[in-house]
CSV table of C-alpha atoms and ligand atoms in Angstrom, one decimal:
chain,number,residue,atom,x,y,z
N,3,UNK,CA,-22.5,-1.4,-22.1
N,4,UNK,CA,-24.5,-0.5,-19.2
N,5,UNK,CA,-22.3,1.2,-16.2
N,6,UNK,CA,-21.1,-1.9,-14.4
N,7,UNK,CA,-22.0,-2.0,-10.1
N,8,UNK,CA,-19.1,-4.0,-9.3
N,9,UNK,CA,-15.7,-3.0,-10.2
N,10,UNK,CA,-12.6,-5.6,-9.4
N,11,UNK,CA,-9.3,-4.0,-9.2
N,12,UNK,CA,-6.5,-6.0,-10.1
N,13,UNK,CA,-3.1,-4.6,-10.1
N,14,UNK,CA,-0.9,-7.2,-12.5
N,15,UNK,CA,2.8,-7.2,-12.6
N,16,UNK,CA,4.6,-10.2,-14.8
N,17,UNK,CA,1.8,-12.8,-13.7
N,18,UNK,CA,1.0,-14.9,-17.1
N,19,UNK,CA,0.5,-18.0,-15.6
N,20,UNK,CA,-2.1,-16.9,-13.4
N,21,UNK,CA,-4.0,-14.4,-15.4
N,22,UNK,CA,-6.2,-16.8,-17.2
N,23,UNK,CA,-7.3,-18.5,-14.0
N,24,UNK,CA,-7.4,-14.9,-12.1
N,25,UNK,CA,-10.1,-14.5,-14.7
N,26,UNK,CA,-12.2,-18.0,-14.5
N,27,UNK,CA,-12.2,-17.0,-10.8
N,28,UNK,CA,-13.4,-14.1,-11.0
N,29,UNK,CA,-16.1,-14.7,-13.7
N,30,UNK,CA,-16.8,-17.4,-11.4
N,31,UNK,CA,-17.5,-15.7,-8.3
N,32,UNK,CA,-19.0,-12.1,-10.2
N,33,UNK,CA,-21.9,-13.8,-12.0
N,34,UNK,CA,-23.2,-15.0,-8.8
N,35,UNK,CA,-24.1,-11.5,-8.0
N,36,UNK,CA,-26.4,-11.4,-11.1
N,37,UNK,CA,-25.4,-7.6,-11.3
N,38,UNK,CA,-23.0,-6.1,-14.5
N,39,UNK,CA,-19.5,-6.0,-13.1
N,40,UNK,CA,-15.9,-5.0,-15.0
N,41,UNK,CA,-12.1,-6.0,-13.6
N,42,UNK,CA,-10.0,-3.2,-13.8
N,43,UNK,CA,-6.8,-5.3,-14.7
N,44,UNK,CA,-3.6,-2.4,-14.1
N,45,UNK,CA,-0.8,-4.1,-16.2
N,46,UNK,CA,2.1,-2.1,-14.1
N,47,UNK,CA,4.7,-3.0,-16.9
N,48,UNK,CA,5.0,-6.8,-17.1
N,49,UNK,CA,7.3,-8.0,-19.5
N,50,UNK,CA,6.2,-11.4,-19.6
N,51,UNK,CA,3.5,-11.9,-21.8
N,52,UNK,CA,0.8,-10.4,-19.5
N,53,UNK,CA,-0.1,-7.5,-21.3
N,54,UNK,CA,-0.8,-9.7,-24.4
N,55,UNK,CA,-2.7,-11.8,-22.3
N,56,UNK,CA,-4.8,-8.9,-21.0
N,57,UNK,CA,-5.8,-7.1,-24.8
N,58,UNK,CA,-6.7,-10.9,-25.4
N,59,UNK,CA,-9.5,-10.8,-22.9
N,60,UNK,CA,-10.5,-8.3,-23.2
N,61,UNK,CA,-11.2,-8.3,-27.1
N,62,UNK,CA,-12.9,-11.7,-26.0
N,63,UNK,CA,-15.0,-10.0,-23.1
N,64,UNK,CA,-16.5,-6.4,-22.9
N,65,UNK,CA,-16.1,-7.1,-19.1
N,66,UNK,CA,-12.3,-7.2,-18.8
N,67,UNK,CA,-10.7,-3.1,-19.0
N,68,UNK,CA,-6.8,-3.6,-19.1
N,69,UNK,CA,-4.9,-0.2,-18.1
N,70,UNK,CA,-1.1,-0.4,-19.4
N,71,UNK,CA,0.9,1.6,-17.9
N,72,UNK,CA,4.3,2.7,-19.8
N,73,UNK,CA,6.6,1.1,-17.1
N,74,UNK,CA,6.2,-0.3,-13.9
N,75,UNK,CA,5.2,2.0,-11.3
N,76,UNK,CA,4.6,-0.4,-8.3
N,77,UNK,CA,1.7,-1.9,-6.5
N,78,UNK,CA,0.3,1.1,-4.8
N,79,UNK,CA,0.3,3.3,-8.0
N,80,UNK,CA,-1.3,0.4,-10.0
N,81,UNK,CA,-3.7,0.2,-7.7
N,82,UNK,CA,-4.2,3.7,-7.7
N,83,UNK,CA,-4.8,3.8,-11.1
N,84,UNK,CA,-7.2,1.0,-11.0
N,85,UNK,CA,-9.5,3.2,-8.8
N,86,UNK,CA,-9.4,5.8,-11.3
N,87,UNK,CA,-10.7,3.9,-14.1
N,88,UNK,CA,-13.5,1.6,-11.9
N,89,UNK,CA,-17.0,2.8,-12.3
N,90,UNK,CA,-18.6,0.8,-10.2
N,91,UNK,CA,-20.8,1.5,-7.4
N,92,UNK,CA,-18.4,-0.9,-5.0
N,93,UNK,CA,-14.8,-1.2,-6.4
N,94,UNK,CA,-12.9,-4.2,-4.8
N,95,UNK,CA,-9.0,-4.6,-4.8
N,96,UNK,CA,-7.9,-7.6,-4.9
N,97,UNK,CA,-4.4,-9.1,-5.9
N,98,UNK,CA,-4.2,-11.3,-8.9
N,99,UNK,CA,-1.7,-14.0,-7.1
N,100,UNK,CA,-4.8,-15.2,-5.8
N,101,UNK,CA,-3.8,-15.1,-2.5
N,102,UNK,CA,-6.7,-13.4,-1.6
N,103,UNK,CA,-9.5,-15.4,-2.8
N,104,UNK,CA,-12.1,-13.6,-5.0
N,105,UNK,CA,-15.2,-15.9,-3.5
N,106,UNK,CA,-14.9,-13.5,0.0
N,107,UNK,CA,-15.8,-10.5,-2.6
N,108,UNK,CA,-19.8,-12.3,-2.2
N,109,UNK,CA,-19.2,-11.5,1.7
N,110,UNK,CA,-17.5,-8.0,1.5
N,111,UNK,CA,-20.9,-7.2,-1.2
N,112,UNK,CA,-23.4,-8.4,1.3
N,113,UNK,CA,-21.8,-6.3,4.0
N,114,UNK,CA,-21.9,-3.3,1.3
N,115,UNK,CA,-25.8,-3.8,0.5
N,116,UNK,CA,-25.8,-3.6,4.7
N,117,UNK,CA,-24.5,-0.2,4.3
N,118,UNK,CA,-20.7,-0.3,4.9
N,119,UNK,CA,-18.5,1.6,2.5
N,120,UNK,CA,-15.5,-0.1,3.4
N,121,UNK,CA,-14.9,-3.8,4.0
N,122,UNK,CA,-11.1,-4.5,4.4
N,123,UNK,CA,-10.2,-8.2,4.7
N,124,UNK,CA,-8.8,-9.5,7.6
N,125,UNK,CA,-6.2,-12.6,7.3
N,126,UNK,CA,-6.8,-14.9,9.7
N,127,UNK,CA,-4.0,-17.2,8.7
N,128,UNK,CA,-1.5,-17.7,5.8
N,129,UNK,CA,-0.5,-20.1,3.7
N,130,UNK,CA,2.9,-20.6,2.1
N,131,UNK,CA,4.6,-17.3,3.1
N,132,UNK,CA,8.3,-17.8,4.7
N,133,UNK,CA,8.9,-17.1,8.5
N,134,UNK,CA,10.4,-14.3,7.4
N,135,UNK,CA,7.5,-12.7,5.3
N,136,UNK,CA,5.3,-13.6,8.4
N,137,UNK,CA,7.5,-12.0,11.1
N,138,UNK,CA,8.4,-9.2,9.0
N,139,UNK,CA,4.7,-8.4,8.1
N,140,UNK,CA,3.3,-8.5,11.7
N,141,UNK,CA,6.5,-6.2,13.2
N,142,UNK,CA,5.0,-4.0,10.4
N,143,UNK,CA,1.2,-3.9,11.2
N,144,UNK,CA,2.1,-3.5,15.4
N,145,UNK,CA,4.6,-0.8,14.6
N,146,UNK,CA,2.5,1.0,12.1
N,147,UNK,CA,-0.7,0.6,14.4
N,148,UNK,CA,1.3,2.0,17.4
N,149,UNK,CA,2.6,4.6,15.7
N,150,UNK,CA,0.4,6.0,13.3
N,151,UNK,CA,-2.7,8.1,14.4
N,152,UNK,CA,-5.5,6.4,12.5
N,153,UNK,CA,-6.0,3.0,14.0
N,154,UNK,CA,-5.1,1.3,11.0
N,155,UNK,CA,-6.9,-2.2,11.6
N,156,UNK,CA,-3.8,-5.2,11.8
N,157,UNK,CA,-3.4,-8.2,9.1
N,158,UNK,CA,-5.4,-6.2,6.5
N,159,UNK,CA,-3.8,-5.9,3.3
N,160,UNK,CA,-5.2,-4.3,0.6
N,161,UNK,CA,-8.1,-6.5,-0.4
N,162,UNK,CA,-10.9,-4.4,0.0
N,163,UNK,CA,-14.4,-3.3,-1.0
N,164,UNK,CA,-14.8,0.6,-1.2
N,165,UNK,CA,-18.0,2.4,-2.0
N,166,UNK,CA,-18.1,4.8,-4.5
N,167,UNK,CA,-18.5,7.9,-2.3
N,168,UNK,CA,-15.1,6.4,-0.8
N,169,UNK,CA,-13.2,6.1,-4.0
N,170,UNK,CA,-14.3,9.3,-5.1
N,171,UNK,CA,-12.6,10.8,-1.7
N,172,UNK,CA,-9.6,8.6,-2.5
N,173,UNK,CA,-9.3,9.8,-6.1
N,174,UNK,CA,-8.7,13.4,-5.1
N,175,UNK,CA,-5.9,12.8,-3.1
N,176,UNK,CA,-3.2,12.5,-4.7
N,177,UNK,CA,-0.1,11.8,-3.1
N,178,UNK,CA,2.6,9.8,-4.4
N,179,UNK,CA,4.3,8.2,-2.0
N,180,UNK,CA,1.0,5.9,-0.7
N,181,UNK,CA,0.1,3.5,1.8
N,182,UNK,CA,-3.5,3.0,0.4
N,183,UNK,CA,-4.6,0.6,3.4
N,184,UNK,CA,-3.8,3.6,5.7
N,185,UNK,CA,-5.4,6.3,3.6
N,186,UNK,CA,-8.7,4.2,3.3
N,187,UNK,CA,-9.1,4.3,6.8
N,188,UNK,CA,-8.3,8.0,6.9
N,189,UNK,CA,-10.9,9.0,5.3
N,190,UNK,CA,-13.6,7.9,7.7
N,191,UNK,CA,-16.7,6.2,6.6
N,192,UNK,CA,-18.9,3.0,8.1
N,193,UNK,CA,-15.6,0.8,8.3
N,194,UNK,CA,-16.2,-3.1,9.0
N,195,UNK,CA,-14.4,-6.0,8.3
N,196,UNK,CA,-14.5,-10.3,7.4
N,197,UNK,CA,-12.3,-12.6,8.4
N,198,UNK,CA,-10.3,-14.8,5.6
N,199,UNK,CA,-7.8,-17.6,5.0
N,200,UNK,CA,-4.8,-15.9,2.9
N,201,UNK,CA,-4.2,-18.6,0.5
N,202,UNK,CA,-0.7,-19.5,-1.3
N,203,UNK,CA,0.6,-17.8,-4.3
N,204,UNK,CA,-1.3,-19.5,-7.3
N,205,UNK,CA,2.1,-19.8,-9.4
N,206,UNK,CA,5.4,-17.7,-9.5
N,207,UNK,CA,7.6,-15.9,-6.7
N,208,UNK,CA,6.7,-12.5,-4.9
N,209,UNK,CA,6.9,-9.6,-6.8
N,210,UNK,CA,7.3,-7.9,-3.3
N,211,UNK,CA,11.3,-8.1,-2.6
N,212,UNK,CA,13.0,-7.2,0.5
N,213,UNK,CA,14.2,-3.5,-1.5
N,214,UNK,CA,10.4,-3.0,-2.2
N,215,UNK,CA,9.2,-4.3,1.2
N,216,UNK,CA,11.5,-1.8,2.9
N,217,UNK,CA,10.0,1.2,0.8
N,218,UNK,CA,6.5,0.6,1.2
N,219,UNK,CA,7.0,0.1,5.1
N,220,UNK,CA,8.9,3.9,4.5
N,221,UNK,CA,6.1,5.7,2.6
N,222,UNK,CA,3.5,4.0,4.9
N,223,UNK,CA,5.7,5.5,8.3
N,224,UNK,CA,6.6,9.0,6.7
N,225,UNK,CA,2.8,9.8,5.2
N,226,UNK,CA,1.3,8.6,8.3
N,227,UNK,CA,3.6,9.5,11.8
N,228,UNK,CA,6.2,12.1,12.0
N,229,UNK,CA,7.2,10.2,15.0
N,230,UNK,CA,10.9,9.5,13.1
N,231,UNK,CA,11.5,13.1,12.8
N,232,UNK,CA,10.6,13.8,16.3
N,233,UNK,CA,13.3,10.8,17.6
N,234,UNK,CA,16.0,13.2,17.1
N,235,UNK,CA,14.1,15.8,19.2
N,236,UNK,CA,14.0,13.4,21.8
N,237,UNK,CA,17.5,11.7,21.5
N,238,UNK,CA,19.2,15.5,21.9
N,239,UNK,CA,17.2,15.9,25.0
N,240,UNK,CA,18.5,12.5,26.4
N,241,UNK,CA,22.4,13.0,25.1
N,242,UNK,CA,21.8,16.6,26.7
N,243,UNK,CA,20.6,15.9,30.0
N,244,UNK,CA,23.0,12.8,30.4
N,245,UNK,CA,26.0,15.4,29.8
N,246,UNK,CA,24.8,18.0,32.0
N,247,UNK,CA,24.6,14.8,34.6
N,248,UNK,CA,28.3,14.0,33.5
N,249,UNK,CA,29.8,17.8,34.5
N,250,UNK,CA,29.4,17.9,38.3
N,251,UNK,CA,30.2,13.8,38.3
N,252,UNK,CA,33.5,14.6,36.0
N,253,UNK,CA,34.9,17.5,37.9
N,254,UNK,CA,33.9,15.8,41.8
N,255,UNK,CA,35.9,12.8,40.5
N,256,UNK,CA,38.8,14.7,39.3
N,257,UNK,CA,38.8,16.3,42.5
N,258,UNK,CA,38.9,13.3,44.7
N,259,UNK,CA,41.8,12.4,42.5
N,260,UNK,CA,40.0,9.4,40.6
N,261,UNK,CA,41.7,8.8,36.9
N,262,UNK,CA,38.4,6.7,35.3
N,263,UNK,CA,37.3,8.6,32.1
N,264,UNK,CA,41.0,9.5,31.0
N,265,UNK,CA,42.2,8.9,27.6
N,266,UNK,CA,41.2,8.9,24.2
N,267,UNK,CA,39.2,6.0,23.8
N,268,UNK,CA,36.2,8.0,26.1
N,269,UNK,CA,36.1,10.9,23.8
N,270,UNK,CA,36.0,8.9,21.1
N,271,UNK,CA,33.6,6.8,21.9
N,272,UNK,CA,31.4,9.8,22.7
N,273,UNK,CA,32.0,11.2,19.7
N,274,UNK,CA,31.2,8.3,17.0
N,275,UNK,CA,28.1,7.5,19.4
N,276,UNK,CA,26.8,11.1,18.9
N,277,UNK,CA,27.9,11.6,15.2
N,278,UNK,CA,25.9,8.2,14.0
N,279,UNK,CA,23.1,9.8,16.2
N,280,UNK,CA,23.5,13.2,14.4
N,281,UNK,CA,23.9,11.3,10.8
N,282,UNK,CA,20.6,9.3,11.7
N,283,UNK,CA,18.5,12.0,12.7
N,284,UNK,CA,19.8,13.7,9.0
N,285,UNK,CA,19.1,10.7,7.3
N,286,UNK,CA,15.3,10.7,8.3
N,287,UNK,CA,15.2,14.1,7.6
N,288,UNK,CA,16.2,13.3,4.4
N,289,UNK,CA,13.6,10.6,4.0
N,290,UNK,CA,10.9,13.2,4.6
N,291,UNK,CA,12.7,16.1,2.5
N,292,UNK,CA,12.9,13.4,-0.4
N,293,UNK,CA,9.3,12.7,-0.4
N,294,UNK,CA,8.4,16.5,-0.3
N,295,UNK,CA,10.7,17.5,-3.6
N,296,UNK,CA,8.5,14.5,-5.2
N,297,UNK,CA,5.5,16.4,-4.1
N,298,UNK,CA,6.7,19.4,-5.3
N,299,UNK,CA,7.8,18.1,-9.0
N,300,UNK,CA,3.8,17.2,-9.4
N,301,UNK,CA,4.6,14.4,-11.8
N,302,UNK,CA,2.0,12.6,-13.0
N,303,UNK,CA,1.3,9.3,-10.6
N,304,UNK,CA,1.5,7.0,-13.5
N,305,UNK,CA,1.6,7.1,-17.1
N,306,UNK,CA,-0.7,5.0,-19.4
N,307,UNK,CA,0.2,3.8,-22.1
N,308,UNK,CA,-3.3,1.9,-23.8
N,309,UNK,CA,-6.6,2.8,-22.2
N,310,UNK,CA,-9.5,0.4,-22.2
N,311,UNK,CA,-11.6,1.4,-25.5
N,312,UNK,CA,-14.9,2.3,-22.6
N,313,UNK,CA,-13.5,5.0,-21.1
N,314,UNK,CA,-14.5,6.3,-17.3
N,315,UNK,CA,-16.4,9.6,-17.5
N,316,UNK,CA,-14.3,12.7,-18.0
N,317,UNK,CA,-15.3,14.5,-14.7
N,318,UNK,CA,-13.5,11.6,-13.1
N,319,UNK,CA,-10.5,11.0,-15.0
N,320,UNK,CA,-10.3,15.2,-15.8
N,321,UNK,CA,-8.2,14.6,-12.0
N,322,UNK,CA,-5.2,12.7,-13.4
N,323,UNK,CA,-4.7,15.3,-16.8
N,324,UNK,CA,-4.8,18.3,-14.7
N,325,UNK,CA,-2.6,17.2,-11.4
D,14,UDP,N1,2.5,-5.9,-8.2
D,14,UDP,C1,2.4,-4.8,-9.1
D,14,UDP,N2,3.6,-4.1,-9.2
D,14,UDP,C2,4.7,-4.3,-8.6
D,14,UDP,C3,4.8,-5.4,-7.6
D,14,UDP,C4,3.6,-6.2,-7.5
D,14,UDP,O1,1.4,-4.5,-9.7
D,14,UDP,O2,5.7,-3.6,-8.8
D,14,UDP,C5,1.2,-6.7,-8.0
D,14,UDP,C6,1.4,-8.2,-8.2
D,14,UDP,O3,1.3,-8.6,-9.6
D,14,UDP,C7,0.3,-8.8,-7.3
D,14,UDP,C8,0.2,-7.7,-6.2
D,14,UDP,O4,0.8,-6.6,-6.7
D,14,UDP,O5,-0.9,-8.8,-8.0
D,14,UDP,C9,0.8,-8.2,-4.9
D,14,UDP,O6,2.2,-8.6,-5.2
D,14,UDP,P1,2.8,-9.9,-4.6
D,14,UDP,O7,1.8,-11.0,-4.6
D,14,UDP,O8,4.1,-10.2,-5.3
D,14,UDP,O9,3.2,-9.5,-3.1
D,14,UDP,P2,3.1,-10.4,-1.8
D,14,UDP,O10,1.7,-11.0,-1.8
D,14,UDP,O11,4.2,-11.4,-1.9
D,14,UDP,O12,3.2,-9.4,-0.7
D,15,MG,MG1,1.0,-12.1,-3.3
């Protein structure tokens, strides 16, 4: 098989019912490019029949490359994977819920042959997500766009075209604890991007729960803003300053024989209020001293268990073996 020049990334976890139609889709949509395309399909331990779904289609279609992975390792490790394996000379990621629709991949391509190397997605509305999901996922984009440095663009997810000189950048960087939207913008580049309607999930629930949500929005803060770890710096200055404020006030109302500020209540008060302070501030610290001892024990990102039979060249996989 001829290297193909589009590659589709599709991270897969427990989605049976939606895998065959993930594929009609995107069949679909590819051929109308006339050029030879593969879909990357990162089977992140699904235990429902996906994975037999996935050898299936491919046996049937030279077109289909399914990477198993041992267990699951999450979304943004999937994903990663995905962009190891892709050959292509434009990789898209796309998620196979279908609730980003694979016909806006003709769009992102044409904006590619205009010489952009990455064409993130922007969701102009969505469809059948709870209040919840909706409030939840804008708080996210505002606070991460306020307090990150790279002006991470807001309602992207991480449908996206990238360009093989931008995959190749993204490949040898391999941090664990990822927030791929973020590190795509990182990296520079011609960035532009379309507009989209999100659609609803094609069948099944989120694979996304609240424990999940909160961990990505953790790894996206920590590996982009030390802004956390500065709050404490910030809060001692303000609990200092409001005590040195507090000693003339204290002793000139003690002089002038006032009796506010007696008891124990006060000191208490004061000194819950500045121990949940103090365990906070250890706490994030924590959070960042966490994600370093991962770093340090240089784990493999994922682990595969079936490769597609076409292997990627060596030089670009040699990256995962050795790290
Ligand atoms: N996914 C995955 N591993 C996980 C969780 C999710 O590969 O541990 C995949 C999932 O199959 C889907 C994509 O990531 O293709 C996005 O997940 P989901 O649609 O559940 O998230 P939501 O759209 O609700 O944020
Ligand atoms: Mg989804």
């Amino acid at each position: 098989m001829t290297t193909p020049t589009f590659s589709i990334v599709a991270p897969i976890f427990n989605e049976a019912p939606i895998i065959p139609e993930l594929y009609r889709r995107i069949r679909a949509v590819m051929e109308q490019t006339g050029e030879p395309w593969e879909l990357v399909a990162v089977d992140d331990g699904s235990t429902d029949g996906s994975t037999d779904l996935l050898r299936q289609l491919a046996a049937q279609d030279a077109c289909v490359r399914p990477v198993i992975f041992a267990r699951n390792f999450g979304h943004q490790l999937a994903v990663t994977a995905g962009l190891d394996y892709a050959r292509g000379q434009a990789v898209v990621i796309i998620d196979a819920d279908l609730q980003d629709p694979p016909e806006v991949i003709l769009e992102m391509i044409s904006r590619w042959r205009e010489g952009y190397e990455v064409v993130y997605a922007v969701r102009s509305e969505r469809e059948g997500e709870s209040w919840f999901k909706l409030a939840t996922a804008s708080l996210f984009y505002r606070l991460i766009y306020r307090i990150t440095d790279v002006n991470i663009p807001m309602d992207t997810g991480d449908f996206r075209l990238l360009d093989a000189k931008v995959v190749k950048v993204l490949r040898s960087m391999r941090e664990r604890h990822r927030f791929l939207r973020g590190m795509s913008v990182w990296v520079g580049f011609k960035q532009t991007g379309v507009k989209y309607r999100r659609a609803a999930r094609f069948a099944g629930a989120t694979k996304y729960p609240l424990r999940k949500m909160l961990k990505f929005a953790s790894d996206a803060i920590t590996s982009f803003s030390y802004l956390p770890l500065q709050l404490a710096t910030y809060l001692g200055f303000i609990s200092a300053g409001v005590s040195i404020l507090a000693i003339p006030l204290v002793i000139a109302m003690r002089l002038t024989g006032s009796m506010a500020f007696t008891g124990q209540a006060t000191t208490l008060i004061a000194v819950l209020f500045l121990g949940g302070v103090q365990l906070i501030s250890l706490g994030i610290l924590g959070e960042y001293i966490g994600r370093l001892y991962d770093e340090a024990k240089g784990r493999p990102l994922y682990i595969v268990r079936e490769e597609p039979d076409d292997l990627a060249p060596k030089t670009e996989r040699s990256l995962e073996k050795t790290v």
